[in-house]
XYZ file of C-alpha atoms in Angstrom:
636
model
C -11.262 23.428 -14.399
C -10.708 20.777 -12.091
C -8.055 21.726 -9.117
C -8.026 18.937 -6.453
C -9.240 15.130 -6.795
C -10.332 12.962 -3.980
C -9.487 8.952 -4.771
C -11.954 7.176 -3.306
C -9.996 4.237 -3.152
C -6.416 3.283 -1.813
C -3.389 1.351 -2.374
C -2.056 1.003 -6.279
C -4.561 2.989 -7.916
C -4.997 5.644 -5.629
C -0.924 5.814 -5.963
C -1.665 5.773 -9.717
C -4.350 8.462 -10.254
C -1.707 10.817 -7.604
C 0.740 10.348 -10.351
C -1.156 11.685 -13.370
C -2.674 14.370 -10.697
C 0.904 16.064 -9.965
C 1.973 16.391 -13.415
C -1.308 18.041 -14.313
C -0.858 20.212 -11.627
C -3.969 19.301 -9.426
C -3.906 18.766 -6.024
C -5.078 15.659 -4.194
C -6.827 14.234 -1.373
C -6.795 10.566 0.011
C -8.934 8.698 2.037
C -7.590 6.048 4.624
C -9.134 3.279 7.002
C -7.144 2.898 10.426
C -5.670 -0.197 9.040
C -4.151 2.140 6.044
C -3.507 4.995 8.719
C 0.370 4.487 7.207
C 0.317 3.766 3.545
C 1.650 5.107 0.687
C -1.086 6.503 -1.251
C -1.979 8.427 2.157
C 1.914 10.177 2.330
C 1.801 10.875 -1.269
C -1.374 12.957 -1.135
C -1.075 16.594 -0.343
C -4.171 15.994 2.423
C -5.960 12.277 3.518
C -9.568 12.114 5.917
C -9.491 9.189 8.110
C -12.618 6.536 7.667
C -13.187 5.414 10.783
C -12.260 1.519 11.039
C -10.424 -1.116 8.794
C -13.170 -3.507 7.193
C -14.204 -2.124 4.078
C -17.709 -2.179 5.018
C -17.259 0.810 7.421
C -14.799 2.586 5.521
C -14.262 1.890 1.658
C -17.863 1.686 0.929
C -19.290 4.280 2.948
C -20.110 6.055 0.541
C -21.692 9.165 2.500
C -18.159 9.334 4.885
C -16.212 9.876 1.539
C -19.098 12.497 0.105
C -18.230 14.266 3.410
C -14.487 13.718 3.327
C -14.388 15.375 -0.187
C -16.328 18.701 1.081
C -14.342 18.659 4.137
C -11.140 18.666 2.419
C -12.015 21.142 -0.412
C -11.806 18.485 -3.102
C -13.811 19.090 -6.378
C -13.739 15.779 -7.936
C -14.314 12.117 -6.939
C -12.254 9.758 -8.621
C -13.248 5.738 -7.459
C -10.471 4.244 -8.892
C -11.396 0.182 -8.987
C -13.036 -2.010 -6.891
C -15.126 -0.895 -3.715
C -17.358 1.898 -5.464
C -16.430 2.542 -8.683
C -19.368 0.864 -10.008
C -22.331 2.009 -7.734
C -24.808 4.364 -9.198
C -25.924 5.021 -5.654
C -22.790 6.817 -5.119
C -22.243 8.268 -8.756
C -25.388 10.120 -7.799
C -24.662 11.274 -4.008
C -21.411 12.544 -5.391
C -23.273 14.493 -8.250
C -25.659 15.629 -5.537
C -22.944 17.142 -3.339
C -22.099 19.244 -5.762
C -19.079 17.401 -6.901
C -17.497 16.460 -10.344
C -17.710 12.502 -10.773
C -14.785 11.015 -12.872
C -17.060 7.900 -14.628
C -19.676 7.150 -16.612
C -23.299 8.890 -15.670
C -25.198 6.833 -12.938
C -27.563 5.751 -15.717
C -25.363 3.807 -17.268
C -23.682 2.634 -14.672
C -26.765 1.146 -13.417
C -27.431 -0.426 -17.251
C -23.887 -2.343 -16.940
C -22.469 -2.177 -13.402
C -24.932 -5.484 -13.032
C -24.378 -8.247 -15.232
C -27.637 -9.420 -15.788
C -28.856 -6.451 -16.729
C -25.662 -5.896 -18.849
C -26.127 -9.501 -20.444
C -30.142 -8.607 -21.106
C -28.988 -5.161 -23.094
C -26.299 -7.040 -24.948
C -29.344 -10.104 -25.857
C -28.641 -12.622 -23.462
C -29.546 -13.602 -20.057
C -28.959 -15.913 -17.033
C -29.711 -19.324 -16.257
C -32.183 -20.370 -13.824
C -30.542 -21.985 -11.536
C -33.361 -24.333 -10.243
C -33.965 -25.566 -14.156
C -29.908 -26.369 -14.520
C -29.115 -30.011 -15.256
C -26.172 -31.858 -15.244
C -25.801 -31.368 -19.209
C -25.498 -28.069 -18.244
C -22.188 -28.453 -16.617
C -19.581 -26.735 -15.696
C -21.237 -23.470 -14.650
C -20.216 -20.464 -13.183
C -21.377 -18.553 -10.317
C -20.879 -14.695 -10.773
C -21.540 -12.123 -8.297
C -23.470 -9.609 -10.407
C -21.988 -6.345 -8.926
C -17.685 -5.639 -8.851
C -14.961 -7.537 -10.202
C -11.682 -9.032 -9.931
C -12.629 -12.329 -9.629
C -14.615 -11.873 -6.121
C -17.698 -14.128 -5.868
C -17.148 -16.455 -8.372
C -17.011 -20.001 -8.393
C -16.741 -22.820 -10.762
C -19.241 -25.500 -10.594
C -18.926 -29.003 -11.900
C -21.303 -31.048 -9.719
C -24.705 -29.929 -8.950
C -24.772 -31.235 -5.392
C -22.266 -28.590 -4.694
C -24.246 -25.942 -6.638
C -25.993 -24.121 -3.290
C -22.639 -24.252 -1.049
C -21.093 -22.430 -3.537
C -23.685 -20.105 -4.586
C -23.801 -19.018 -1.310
C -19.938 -18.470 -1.156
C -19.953 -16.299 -4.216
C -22.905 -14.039 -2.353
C -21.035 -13.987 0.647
C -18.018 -12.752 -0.849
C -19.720 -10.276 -2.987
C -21.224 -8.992 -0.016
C -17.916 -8.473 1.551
C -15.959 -6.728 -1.402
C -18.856 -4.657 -3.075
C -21.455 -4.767 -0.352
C -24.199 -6.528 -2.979
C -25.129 -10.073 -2.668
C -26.597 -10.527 -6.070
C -24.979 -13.424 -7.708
C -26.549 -15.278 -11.397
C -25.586 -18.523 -13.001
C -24.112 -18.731 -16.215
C -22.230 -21.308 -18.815
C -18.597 -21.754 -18.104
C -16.523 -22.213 -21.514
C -13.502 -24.536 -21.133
C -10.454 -23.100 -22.559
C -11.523 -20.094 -23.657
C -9.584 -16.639 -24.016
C -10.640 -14.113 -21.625
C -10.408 -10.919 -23.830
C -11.120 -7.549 -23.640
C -11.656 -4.424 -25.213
C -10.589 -1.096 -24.187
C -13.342 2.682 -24.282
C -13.048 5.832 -23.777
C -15.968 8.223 -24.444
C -16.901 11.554 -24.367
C -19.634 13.901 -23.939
C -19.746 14.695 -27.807
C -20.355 11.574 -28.860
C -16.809 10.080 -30.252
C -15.974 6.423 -28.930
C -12.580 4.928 -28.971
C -11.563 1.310 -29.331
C -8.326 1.448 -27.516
C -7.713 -2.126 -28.828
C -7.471 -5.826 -27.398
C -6.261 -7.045 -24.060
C -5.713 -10.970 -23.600
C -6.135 -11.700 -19.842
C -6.751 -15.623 -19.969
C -4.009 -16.059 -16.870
C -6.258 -16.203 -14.038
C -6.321 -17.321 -10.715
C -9.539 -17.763 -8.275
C -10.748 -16.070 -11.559
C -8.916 -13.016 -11.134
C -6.217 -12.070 -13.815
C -2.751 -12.468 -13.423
C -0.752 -11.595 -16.852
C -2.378 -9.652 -19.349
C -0.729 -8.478 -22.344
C -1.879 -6.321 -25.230
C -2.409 -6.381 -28.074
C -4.251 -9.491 -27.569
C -2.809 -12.440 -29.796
C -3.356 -14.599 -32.263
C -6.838 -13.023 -32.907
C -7.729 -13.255 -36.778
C -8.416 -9.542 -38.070
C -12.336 -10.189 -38.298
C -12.469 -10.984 -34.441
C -11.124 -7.756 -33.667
C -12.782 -6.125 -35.837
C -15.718 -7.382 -34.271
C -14.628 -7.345 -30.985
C -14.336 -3.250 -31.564
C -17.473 -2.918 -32.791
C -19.547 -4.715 -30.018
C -17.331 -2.369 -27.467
C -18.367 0.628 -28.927
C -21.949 -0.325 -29.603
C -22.163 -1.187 -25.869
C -21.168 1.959 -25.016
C -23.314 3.895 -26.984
C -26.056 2.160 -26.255
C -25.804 3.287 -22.772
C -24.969 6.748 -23.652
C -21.134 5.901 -22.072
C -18.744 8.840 -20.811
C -15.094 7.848 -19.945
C -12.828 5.005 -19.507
C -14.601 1.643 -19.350
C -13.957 -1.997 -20.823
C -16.031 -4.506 -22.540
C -15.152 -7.922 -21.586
C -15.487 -11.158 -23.834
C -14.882 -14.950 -23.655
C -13.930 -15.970 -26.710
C -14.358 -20.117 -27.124
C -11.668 -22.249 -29.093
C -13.636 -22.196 -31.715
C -13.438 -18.509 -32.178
C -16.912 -17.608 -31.369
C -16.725 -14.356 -28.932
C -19.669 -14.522 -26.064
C -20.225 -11.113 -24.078
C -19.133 -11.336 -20.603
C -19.819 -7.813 -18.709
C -18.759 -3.827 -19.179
C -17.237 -2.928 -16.673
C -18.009 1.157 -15.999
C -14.626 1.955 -14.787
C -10.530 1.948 -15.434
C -9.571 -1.507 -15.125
C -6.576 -2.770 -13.099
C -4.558 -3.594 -16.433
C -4.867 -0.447 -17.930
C -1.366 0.436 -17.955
C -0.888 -2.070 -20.723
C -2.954 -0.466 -23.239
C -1.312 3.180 -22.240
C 1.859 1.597 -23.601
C 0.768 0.373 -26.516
C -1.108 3.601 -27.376
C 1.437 5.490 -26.092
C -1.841 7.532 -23.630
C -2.094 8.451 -19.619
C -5.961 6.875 -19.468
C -6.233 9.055 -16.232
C -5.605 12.410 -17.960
C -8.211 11.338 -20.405
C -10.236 10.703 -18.158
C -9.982 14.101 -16.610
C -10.161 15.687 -19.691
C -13.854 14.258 -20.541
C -15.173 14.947 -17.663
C -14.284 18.810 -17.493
C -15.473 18.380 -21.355
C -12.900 18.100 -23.630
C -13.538 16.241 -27.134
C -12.132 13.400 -27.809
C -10.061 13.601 -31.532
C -12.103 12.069 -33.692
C -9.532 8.668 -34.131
C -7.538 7.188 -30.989
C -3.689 7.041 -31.762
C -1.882 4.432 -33.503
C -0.852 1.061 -31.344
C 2.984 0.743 -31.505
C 4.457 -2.546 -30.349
C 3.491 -4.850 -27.434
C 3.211 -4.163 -23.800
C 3.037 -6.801 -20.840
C 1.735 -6.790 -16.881
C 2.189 -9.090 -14.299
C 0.519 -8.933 -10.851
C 2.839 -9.551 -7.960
C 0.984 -10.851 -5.353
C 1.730 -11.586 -1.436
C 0.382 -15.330 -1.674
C 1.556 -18.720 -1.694
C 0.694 -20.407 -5.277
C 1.899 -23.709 -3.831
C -0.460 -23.852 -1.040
C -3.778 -23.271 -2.702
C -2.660 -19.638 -3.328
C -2.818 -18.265 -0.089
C -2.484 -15.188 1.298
C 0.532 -13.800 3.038
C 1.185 -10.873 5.536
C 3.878 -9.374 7.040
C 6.554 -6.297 6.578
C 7.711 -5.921 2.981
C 11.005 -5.499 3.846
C 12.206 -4.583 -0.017
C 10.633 -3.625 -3.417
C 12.979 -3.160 -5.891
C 12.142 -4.134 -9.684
C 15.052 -3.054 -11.937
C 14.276 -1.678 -15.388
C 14.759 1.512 -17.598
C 11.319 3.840 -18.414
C 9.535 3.515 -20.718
C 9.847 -0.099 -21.336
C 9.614 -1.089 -17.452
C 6.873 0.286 -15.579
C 6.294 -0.459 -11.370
C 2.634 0.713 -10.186
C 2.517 -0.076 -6.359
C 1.107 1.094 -3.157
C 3.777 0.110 -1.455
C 7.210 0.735 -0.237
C 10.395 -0.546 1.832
C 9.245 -1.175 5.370
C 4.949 -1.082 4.858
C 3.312 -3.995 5.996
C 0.654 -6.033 3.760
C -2.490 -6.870 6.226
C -5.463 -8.951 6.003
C -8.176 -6.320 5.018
C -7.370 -6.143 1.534
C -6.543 -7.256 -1.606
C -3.009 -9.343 -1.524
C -1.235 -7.325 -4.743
C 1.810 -5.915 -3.968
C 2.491 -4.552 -7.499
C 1.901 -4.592 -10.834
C 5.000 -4.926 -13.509
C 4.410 -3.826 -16.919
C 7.109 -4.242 -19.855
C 6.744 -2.573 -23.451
C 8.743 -3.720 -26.085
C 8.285 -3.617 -30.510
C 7.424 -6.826 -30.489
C 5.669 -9.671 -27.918
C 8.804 -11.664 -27.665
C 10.791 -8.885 -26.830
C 8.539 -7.643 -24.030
C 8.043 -10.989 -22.517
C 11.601 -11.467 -22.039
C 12.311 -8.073 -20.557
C 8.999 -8.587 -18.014
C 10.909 -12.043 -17.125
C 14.281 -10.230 -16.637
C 12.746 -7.655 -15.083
C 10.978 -10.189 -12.232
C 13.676 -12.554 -12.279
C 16.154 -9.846 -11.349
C 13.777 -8.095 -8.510
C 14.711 -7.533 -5.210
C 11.462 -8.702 -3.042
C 11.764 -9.380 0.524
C 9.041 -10.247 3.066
C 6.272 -12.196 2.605
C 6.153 -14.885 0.033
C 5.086 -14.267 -3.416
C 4.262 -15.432 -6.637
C 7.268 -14.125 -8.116
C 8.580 -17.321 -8.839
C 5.316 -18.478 -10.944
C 5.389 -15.605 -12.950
C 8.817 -15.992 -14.530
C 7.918 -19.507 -15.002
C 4.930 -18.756 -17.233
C 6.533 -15.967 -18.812
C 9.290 -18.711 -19.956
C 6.425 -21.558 -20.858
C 6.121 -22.904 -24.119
C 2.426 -22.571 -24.327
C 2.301 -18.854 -23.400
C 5.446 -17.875 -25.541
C 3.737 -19.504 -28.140
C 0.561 -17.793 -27.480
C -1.692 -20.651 -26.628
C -3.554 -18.791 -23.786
C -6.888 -20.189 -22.492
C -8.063 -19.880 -18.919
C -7.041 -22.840 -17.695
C -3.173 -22.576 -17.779
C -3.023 -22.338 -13.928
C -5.241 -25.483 -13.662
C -3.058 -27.583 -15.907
C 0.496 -26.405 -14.913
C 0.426 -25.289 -11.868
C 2.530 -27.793 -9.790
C 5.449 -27.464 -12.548
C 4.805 -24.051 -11.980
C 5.229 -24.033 -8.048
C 7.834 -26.891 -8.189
C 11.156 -26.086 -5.991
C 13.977 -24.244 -7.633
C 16.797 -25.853 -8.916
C 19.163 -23.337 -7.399
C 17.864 -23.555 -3.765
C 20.837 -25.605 -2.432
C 23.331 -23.180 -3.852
C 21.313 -20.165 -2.380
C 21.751 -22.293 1.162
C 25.176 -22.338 0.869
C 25.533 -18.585 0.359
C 23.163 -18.019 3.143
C 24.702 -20.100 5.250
C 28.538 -18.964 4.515
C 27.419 -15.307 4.658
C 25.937 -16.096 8.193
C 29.399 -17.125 8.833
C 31.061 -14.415 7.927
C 28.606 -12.200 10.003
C 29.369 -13.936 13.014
C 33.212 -14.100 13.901
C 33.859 -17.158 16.720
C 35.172 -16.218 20.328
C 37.545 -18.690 19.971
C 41.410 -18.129 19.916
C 41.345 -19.881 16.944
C 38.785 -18.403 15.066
C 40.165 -14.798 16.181
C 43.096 -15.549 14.480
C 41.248 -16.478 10.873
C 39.312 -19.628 12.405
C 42.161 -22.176 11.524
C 43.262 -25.255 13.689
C 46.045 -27.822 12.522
C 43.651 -30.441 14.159
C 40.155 -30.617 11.636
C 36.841 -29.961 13.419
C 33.498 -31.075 12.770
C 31.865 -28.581 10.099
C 29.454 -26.044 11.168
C 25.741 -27.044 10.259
C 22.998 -24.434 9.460
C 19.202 -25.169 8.234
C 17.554 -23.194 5.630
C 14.050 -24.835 4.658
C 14.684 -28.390 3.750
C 18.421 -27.802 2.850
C 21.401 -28.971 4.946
C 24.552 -27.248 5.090
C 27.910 -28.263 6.306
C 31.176 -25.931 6.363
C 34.319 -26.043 7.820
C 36.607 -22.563 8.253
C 39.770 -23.485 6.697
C 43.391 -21.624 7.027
C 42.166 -20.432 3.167
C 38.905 -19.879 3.808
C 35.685 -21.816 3.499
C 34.789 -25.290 2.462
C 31.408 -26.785 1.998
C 30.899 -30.526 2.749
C 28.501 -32.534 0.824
C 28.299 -30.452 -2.066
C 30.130 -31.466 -5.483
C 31.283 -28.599 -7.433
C 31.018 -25.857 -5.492
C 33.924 -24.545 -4.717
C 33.970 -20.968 -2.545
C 35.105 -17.758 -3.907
C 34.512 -15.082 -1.769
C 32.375 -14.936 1.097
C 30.964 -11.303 3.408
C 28.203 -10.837 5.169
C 25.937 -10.173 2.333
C 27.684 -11.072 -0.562
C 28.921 -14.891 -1.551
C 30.986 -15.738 -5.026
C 31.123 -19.613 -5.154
C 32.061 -21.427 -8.568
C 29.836 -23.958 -9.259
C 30.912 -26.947 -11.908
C 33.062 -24.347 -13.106
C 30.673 -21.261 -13.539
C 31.297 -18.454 -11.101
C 27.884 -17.117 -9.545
C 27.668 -14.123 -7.339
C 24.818 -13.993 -4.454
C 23.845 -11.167 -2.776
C 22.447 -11.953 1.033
C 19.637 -9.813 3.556
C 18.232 -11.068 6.334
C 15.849 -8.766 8.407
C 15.354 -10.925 10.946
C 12.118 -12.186 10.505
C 12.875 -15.870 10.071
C 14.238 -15.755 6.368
C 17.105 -14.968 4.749
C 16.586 -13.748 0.959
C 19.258 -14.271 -1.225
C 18.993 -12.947 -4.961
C 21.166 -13.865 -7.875
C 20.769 -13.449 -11.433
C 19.579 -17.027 -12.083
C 16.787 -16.182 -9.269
C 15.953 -15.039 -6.058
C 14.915 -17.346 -3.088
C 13.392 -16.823 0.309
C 14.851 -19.188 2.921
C 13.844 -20.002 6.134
C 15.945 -20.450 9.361
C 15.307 -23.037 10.974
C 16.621 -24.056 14.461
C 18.619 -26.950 15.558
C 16.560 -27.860 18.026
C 12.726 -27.718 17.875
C 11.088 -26.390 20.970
C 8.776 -28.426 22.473
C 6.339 -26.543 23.066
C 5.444 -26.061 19.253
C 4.398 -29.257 18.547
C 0.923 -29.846 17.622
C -1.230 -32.798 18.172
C -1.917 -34.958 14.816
C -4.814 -33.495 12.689
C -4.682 -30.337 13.556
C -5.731 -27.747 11.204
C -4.200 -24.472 11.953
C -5.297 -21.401 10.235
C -2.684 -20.979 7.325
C -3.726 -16.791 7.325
C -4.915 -14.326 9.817
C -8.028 -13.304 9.226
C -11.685 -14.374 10.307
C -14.214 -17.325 10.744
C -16.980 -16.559 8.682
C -18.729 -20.152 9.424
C -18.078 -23.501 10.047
C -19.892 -26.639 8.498
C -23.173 -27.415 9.520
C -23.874 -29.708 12.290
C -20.604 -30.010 13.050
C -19.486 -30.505 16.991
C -17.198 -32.725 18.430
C -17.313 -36.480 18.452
C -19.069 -35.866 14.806
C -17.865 -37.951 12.317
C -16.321 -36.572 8.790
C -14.374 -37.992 6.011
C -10.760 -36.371 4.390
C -11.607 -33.333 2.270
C -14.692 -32.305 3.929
C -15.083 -28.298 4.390
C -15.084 -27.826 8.299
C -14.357 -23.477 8.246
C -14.252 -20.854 6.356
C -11.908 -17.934 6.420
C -11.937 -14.911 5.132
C -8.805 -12.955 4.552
C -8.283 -10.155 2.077
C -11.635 -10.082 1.062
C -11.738 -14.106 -0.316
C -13.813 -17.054 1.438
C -11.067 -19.886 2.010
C -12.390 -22.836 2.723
C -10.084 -25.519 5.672
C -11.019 -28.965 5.001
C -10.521 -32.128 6.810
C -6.968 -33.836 6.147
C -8.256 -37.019 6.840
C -11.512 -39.397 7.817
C -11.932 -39.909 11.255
C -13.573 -38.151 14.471
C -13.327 -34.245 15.330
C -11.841 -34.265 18.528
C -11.759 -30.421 19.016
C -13.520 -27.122 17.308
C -11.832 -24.243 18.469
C -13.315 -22.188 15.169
C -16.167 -19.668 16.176
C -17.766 -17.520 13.528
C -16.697 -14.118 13.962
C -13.867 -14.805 15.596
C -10.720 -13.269 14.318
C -7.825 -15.689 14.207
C -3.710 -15.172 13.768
C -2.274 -17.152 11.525
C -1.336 -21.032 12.868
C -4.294 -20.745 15.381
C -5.617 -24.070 15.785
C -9.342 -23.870 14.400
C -9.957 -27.492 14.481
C -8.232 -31.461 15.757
C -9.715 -34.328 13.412
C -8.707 -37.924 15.076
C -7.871 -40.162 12.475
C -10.011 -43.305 12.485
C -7.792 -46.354 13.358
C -8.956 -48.297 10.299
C -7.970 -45.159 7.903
C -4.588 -44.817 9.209
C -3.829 -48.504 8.616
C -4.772 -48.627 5.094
């Protein structure tokens, strides 16, 4: 019988597995880099072995430093969650070796899927060469044949740029799973990433835990999945099921894994990869089956035979991945403290898996998710709605998010309507990013519960702020919005803003009527630069900005400042100053949170400074580069 579980991972899913580990009654062990020496999933655990470091490469995938940290700690089981090692043989094996209980699939067949060209030989297809590719080939995709979620891929629709980003797909795979081996392959336009569900034992029963549609992706990585998936005509699934569990078998599978597909508008279903682990929606399909996937997973590996048939599905479950970036700004990624997480929502139908709480601070090392969101209602309609309310309502404060996208595709037509394809993001996604409509009103409460925070020294405004002579109003700045007030003998009025009239204003709470509706806001600010002020038509993060800009912050023209900390990885070849270079041209690459980001040129002209030095580590809004407009380009 198992009786304590290292997680060879961190964040979310180490949080997770904990969860499932405490109502079994097993103890647990964490691992932690020095940049984790204060997270979450390292309180929860009963003990946590420090990996020397913070880049993964010296702590999450040392493999032998977490063999040791599980002996060391008494631990009988390795658990690798997702991502890092969960799909290396190499380390299947040392933990078998060790003497230790592995919670996955046997080495062997992680080695016959964990790469994707060997996966796509088993399953009767293979890669393209890249140096016979031609432009009727196009678009293709570049896929790092080791890992997942999205890291070291890249789209491909010219073949000039078919090398540069070849070698940013190896480069990032190197980084996240510590295997460069990336393979070319067709990319399908519009099609439905979909997805099937395993779990396996040592007796020889496979389930088909049913569909998963995961077509909202961004950088290739998913974003809302949903099961079941739908839409799909009985057949497909069917079929779907059938290649899942053939996979498996043919690989002699033990565990939780999932067989992913791309199916093309057409209908026509094209294996993608099998990926030998428990993926990062999973918690969808536990709703709909009504299963803990972790306990299972447990289970088979001390033994335990699967029933011979999986449950029965029961209604329709929803997740959305709440990430610290900036969708509007090529989706970004943010740090800082995360002040709040609060997601409101009654269990079973609302669901918050996270690694992190009030007060923990998002860094640069890893991957940008804050949480993961997952509503279950009887039908799709009903759980999209409550997974919108749910986000809408959310109390989120610290770095920006993509909060705000996610309601919005929630609430569009195409995916209420279930018209899901990969390339949602691509077509919608400066609607999608476009300011909120409430933003002024959220000023005003910011601004008014400012006010109210900070009584005057006057006589006057000791004595409720009223004069018989009128004074100018009070201005404050919040992001692009003005706003003007004036303390009256009754209270507050707002200047410059038709149909609001004011209610009620405190420090953190504002009541204003606005053409004749009356809205209640509820203001924070931590003083970080922001004040976030939620409502129940939508939160908003605004910042403060000063009535006078220093100086001193000015930057020249054409600078390009580093929009994340993190660290140059390279900068373009043969560049130097005085060279010339034309408006989109890649000058650096960053890499933050285990993606390449790529800083181009914002105009033709001359580089008049390069500040950027691989390997050095940069804050965010350090100047990497100047590019000196060429006179004849500014004039036109």
């Amino acid at each position: 019988m198992i009786s304590s579980v290292l997680v060879a991972n961190r964040g979310e899913i180490a949080c997770r597995v904990f969860r499932t580990c405490r109502e079994l009654g097993i103890s647990t062990v964490a691992v932690y880099s020095d940049a984790d020496a204060g997270a979450l999933h390292v309180r929860e655990a009963d003990a946590a072995v420090r990996l020397p470091g913070s880049a993964p490469a010296d702590t999450y995938l040392r493999g032998d430093l977490i063999v040791k940290a599980a002996l060391a700690a008494g631990a009988d089981v390795v658990h690798p969650g997702y991502g890092f090692l969960s799909e290396n043989a190499e380390f299947a094996r040392a933990v078998g070796d060790a003497g230790l209980l592995w919670i996955g699939p046997p080495p062997e067949a992680i080695e016959a899927m964990a790469s994707k060209t060997r996966a796509k030989e088993l399953m009767g297809g293979a890669p393209l060469d890249p140096g016979q590719v031609t432009e009727a080939d196009l678009p293709l995709l570049v896929k790092a044949a080791a890992g997942g979620g999205g890291r070291g891929m890249r789209i491909v629709r010219e073949l000039a740029v078919l090398g540069e980003e070849w070698e940013a797909a190896r480069s990032e795979a190197v980084s996240a799973f510590g295997d460069g081996e990336v393979f070319l392959e067709p990319y399908i336009e519009r099609g439905r990433h979909v997805e099937v569900q395993i779990l396996a034992d040592a007796h020889g029963t496979v389930w088909a835990l049913g569909t998963r549609d995961c077509s909202l992706q961004r950088r290739h990585q998913k974003v809302i999945e949903e099961s079941p998936a739908p839409g799909l005509p009985a057949a497909l699934v069917e079929s779907l099921h059938t290649s899942a569990v053939t996979a498996a078998r043919a690989v002699g599978y033990r565990g939780a894994g999932t067989v992913e597909f791309l199916v093309s508008p057409q209908g026509h279903a094209h294996f993608l990869e099998m990926n030998t682990r428990l993926q990062v929606e999973h918690p969808v399909t536990e709703a709909v089956f009504g299963v803990d996937l972790v306990a299972l997973q447990l289970r088979v590996a001390e033994g335990t035979a699967l029933p011979a048939n999986p449950p029965a599905p029961s209604g329709h479950a929803v997740e959305a991945r709440l990430y610290a970036e900036d969708p509007s700004k090529n989706w970004t990624p943010q740090t800082g403290v995360l002040h709040a997480l609060e997601v409101p929502g009654d269990a079973p139908w609302v669901r918050v898996d996270t690694g992190y709480t009030d007060g923990d601070s998002i860094g640069v090392h890893y991957d940008p998710v804050i949480a993961k969101v997952i509503a279950w209602a009887p039908t799709r309609e009903e759980a999209v709605r409550r997974l919108a309310h749910a986000l809408r309502r959310a109390r989120v404060h610290g770095p920006v998010t993509n909060r705000r996208l996610l309601v919005r595709s929630l609430e569009h037509p195409e995916f209420t309507g279930a018209q899901l394809d990969t390339g949602f993001y691509e077509r919608h996604l400066d609607a999608l990013t476009a300011p909120a409509d409430g933003e002024p009103h959220a000023a005003v409460a910011a601004a008014l519960a400012d006010a109210a925070g900070r009584p005057g020294t006057t006589v006057a405004s000791r004595l409720g702020g009223w004069r018989n002579v009128a004074s100018q109003p009070q201005v404050k700045v919040y992001g692009d919005h003005e706003v003007r007030y004036r303390r009256t003998r009754d209270g507050f009025e707002v200047a410059d803003a038709p149909g609001v009239r004011v209610l009620g204003v405190a420090p953190h709470r504002v009541r204003l009527e606005i053409d004749g509706v009356v809205r209640s806001f509820d203001v924070t600010d931590h003083g970080d630069g922001h004040v976030h002020v939620d409502s129940a038509t939508g939160a908003h993060a605004l910042a403060v900005q000063p009535r006078f800009a220093d100086p001193q912050d000015r930057t020249p023209p054409g600078s390009l400042l580093a929009p994340m900390p993190g660290t140059v990885v390279r900068v373009g070849e043969g560049l130097a100053e005085g060279v010339r270079v034309t408006q989109g041209q890649p000058l650096v690459w960053l890499e933050a949170m285990k993606m390449e980001h790529r800083i181009v040129s914002p105009a033709s002209g001359t580089l008049a400074a390069l500040h950027a030095v691989p390997g050095r580590q940069v804050e965010v809004g350090a100047l990497l580069a100047v590019v000196q407009e060429a006179q004849e380009d500014a004039a036109s």
